[in-house]
mmCIF file with all atom_site columns, C-alpha atoms in Angstrom:
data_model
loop_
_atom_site.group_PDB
_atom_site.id
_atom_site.type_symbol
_atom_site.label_atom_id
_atom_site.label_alt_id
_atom_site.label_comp_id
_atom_site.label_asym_id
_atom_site.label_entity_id
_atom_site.label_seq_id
_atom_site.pdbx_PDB_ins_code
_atom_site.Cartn_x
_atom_site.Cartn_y
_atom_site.Cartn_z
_atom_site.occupancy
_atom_site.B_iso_or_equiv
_atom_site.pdbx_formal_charge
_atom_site.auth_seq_id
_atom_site.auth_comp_id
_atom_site.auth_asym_id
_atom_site.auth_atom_id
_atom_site.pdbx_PDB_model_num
ATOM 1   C CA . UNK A 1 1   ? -109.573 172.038 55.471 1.00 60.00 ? 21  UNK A CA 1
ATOM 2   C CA . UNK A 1 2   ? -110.433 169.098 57.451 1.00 66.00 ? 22  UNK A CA 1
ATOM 3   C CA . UNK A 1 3   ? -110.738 169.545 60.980 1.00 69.00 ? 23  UNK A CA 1
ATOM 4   C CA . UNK A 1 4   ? -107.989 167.878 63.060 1.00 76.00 ? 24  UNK A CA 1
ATOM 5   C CA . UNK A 1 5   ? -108.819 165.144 65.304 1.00 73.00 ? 25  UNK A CA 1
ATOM 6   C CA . UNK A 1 6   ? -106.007 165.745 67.913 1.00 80.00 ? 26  UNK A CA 1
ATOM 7   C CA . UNK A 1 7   ? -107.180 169.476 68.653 1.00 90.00 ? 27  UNK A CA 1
ATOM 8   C CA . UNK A 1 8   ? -109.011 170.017 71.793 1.00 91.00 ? 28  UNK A CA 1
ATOM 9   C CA . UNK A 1 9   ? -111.597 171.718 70.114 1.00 94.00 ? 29  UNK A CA 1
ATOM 10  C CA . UNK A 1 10  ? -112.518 168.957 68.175 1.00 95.00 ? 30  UNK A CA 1
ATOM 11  C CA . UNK A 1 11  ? -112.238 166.376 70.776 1.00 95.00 ? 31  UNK A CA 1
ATOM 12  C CA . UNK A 1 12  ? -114.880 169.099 72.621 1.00 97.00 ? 32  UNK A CA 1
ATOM 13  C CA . UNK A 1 13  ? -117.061 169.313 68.664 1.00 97.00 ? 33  UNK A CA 1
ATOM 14  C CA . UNK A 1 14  ? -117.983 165.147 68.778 1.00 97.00 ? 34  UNK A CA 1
ATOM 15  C CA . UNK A 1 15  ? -118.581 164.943 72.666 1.00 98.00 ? 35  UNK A CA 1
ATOM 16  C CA . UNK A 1 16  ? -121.058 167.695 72.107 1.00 98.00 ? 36  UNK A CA 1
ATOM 17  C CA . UNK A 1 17  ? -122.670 166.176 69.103 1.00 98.00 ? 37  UNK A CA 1
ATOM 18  C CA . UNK A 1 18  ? -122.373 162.963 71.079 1.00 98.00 ? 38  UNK A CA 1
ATOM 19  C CA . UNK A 1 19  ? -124.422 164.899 74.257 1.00 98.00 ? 39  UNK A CA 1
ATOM 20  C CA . UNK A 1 20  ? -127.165 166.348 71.757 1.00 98.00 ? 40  UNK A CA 1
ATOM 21  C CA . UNK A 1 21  ? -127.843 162.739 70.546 1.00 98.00 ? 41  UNK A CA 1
ATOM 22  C CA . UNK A 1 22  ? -128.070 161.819 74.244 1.00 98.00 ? 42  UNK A CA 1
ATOM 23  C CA . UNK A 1 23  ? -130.027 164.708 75.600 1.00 98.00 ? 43  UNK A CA 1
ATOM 24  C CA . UNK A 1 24  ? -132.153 166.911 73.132 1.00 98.00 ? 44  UNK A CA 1
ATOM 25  C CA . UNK A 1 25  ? -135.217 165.546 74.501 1.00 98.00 ? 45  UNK A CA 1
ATOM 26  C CA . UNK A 1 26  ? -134.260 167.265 77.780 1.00 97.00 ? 46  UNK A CA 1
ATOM 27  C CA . UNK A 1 27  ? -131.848 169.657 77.105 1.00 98.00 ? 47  UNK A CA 1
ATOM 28  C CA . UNK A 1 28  ? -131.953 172.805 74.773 1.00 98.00 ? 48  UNK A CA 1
ATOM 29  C CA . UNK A 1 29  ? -129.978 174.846 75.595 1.00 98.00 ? 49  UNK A CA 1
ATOM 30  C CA . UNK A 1 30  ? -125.906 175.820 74.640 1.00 98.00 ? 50  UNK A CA 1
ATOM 31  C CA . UNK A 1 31  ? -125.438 176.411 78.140 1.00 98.00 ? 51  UNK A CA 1
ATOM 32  C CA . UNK A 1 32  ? -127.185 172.916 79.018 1.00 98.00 ? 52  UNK A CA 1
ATOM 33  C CA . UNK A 1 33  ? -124.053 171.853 76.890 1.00 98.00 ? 53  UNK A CA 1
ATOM 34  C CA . UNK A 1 34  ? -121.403 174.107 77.672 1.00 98.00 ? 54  UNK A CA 1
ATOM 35  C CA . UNK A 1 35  ? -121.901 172.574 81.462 1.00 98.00 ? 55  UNK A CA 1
ATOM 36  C CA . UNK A 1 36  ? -122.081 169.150 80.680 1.00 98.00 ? 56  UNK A CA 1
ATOM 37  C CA . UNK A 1 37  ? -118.362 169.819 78.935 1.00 98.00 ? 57  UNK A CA 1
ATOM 38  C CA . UNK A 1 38  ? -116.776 171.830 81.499 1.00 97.00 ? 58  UNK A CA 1
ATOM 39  C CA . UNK A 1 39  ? -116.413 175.054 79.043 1.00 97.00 ? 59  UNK A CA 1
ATOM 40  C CA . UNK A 1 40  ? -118.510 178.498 78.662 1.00 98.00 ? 60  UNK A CA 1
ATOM 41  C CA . UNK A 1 41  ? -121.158 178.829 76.176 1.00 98.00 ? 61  UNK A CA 1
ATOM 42  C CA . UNK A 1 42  ? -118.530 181.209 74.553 1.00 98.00 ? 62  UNK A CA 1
ATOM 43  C CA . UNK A 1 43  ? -115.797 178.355 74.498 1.00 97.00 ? 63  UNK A CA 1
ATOM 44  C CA . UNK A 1 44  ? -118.352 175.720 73.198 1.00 98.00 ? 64  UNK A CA 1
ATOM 45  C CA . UNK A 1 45  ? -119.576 177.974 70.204 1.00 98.00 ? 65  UNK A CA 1
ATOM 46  C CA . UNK A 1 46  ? -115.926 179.051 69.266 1.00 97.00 ? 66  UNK A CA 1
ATOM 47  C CA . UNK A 1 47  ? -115.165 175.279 68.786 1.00 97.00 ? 67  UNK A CA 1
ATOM 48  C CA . UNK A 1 48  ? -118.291 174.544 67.318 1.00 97.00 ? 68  UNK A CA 1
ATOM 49  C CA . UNK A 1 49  ? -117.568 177.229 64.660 1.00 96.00 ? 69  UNK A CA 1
ATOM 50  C CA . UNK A 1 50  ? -114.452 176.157 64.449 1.00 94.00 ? 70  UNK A CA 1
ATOM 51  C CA . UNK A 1 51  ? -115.503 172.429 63.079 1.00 95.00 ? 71  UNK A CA 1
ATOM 52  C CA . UNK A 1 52  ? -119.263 172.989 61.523 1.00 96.00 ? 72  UNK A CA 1
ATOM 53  C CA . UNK A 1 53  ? -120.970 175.240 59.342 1.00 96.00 ? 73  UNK A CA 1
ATOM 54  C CA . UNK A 1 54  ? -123.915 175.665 62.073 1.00 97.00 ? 74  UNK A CA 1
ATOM 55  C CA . UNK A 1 55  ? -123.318 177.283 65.333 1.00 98.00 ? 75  UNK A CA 1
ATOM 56  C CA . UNK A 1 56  ? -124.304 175.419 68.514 1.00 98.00 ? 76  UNK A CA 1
ATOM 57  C CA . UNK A 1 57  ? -128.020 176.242 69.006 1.00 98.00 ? 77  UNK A CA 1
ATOM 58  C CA . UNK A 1 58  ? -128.672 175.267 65.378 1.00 98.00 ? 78  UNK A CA 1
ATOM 59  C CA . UNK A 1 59  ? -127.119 171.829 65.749 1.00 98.00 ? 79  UNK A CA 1
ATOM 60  C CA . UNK A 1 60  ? -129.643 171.223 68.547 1.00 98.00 ? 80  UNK A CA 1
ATOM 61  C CA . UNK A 1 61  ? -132.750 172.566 67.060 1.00 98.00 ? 81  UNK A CA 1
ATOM 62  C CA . UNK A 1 62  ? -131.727 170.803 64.147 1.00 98.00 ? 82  UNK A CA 1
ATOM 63  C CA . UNK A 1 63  ? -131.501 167.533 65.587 1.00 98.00 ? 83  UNK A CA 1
ATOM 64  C CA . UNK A 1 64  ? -134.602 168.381 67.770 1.00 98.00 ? 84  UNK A CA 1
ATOM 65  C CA . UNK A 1 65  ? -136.633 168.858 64.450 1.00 98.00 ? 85  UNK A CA 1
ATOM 66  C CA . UNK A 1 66  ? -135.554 166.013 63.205 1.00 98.00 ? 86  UNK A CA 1
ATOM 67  C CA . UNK A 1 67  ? -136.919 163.990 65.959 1.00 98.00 ? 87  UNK A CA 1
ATOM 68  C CA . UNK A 1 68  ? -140.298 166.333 65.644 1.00 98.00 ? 88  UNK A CA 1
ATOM 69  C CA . UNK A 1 69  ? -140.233 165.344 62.056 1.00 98.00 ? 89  UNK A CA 1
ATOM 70  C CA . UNK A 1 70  ? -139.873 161.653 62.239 1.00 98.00 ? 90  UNK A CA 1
ATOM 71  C CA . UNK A 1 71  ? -142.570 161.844 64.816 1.00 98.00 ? 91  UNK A CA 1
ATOM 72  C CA . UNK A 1 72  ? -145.010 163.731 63.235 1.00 98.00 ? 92  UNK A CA 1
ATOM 73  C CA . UNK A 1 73  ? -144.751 161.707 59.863 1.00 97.00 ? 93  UNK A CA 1
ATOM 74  C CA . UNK A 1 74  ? -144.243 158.277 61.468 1.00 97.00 ? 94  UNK A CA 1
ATOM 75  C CA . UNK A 1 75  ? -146.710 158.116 65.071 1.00 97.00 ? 95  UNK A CA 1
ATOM 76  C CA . UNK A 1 76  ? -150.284 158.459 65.330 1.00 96.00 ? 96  UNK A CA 1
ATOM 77  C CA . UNK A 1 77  ? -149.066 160.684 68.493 1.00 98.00 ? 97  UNK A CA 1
ATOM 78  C CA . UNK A 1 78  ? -150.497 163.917 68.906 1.00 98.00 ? 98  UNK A CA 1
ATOM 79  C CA . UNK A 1 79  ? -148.606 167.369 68.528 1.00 98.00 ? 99  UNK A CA 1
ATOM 80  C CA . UNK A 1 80  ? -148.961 167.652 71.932 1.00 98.00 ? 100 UNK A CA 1
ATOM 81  C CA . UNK A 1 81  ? -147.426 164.131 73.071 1.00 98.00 ? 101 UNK A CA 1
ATOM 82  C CA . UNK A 1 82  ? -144.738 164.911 70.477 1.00 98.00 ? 102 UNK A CA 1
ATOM 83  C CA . UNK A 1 83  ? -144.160 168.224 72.412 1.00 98.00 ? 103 UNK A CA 1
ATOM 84  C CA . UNK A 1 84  ? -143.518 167.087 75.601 1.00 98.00 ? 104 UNK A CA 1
ATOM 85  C CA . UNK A 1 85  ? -142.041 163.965 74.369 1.00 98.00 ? 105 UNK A CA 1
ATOM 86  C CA . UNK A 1 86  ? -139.055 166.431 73.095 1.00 98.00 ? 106 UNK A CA 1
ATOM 87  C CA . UNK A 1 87  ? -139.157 168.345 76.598 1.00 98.00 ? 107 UNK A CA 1
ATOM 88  C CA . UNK A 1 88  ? -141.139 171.573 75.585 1.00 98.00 ? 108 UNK A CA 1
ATOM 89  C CA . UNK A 1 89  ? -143.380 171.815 78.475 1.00 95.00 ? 109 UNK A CA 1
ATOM 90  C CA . UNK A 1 90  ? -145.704 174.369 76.605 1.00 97.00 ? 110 UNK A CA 1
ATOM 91  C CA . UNK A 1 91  ? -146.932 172.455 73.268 1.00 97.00 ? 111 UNK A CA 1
ATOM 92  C CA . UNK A 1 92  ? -148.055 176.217 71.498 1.00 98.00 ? 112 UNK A CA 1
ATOM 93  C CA . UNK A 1 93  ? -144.627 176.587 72.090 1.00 98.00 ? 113 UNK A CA 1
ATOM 94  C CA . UNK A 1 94  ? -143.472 173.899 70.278 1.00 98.00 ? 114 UNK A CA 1
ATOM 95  C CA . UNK A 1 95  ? -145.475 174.764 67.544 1.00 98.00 ? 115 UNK A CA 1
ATOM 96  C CA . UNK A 1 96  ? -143.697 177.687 66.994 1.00 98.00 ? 116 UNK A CA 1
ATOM 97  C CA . UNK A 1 97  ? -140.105 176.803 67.393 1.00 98.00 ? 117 UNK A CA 1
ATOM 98  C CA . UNK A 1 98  ? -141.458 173.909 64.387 1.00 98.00 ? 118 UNK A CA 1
ATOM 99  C CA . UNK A 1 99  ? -143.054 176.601 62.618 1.00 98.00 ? 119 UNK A CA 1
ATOM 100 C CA . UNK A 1 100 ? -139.977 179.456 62.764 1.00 98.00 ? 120 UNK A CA 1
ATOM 101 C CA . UNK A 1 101 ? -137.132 176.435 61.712 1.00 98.00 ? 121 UNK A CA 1
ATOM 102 C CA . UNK A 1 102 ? -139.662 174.330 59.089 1.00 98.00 ? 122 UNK A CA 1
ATOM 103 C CA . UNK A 1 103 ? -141.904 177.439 57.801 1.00 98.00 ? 123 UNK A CA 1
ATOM 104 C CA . UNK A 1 104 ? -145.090 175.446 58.508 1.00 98.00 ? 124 UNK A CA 1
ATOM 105 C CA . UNK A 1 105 ? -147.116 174.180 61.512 1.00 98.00 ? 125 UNK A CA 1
ATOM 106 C CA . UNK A 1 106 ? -146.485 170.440 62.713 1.00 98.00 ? 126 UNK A CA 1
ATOM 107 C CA . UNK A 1 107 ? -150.103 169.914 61.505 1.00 97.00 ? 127 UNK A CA 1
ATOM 108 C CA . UNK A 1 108 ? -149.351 171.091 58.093 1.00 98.00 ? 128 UNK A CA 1
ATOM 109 C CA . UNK A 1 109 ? -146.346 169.186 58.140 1.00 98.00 ? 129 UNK A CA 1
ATOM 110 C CA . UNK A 1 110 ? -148.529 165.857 58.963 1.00 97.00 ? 130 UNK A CA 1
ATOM 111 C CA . UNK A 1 111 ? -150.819 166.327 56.655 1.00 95.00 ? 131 UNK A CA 1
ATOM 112 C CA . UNK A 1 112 ? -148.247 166.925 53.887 1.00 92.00 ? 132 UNK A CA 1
#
């Protein structure tokens, strides 16, 4: 069933989707979030659930790869740059939060 747009929890749903498209260059976390919206972590994820198929954490990584994606196919910047450009301070790091959600390295995703 569709979700309905006068419930508070998914009112709560599109500002967080809203804050990830803001922030997910600096912020990774659910808590991150769950501050930014005045609810727990627990309260963010039961209204996530509630109005998406992917829990909170997955809709940031996902939009977090995305960007890594775009990056890596489109920029002659390095994995590195690309790294801290999405606010992982340790690239080998980075390289394997790309590697666990994509099931390849960055650099075998470039050279695709």
């Amino acid at each position: 069933s569709a979700p309905n747009p006068h419930k508070l929890s998914y009112k709560v749903f599109l500002n967080f989707r809203k804050l990830i498209e803001e922030n997910y260059c600096r912020l990774h976390t659910v808590k991150d979030y769950a501050a930014l919206l005045n609810v727990s972590s627990k309260t963010l994820t039961l209204y996530v659930n509630e109005c998406s198929k992917y829990s909170p954490l997955e809709l940031i990584n996902n939009r977090i790869i995305l960007e890594a994606k775009r990056l890596l196919r489109y920029s002659v910047l390095s994995v590195k740059e690309i790294a801290f450009r999405l606010g992982f301070e340790d690239p080998a790091y980075f390289s394997r939060f790309f590697r666990k959600l994509v099931g390849m390295s960055p650099t075998d995703f470039r050279s695709m």
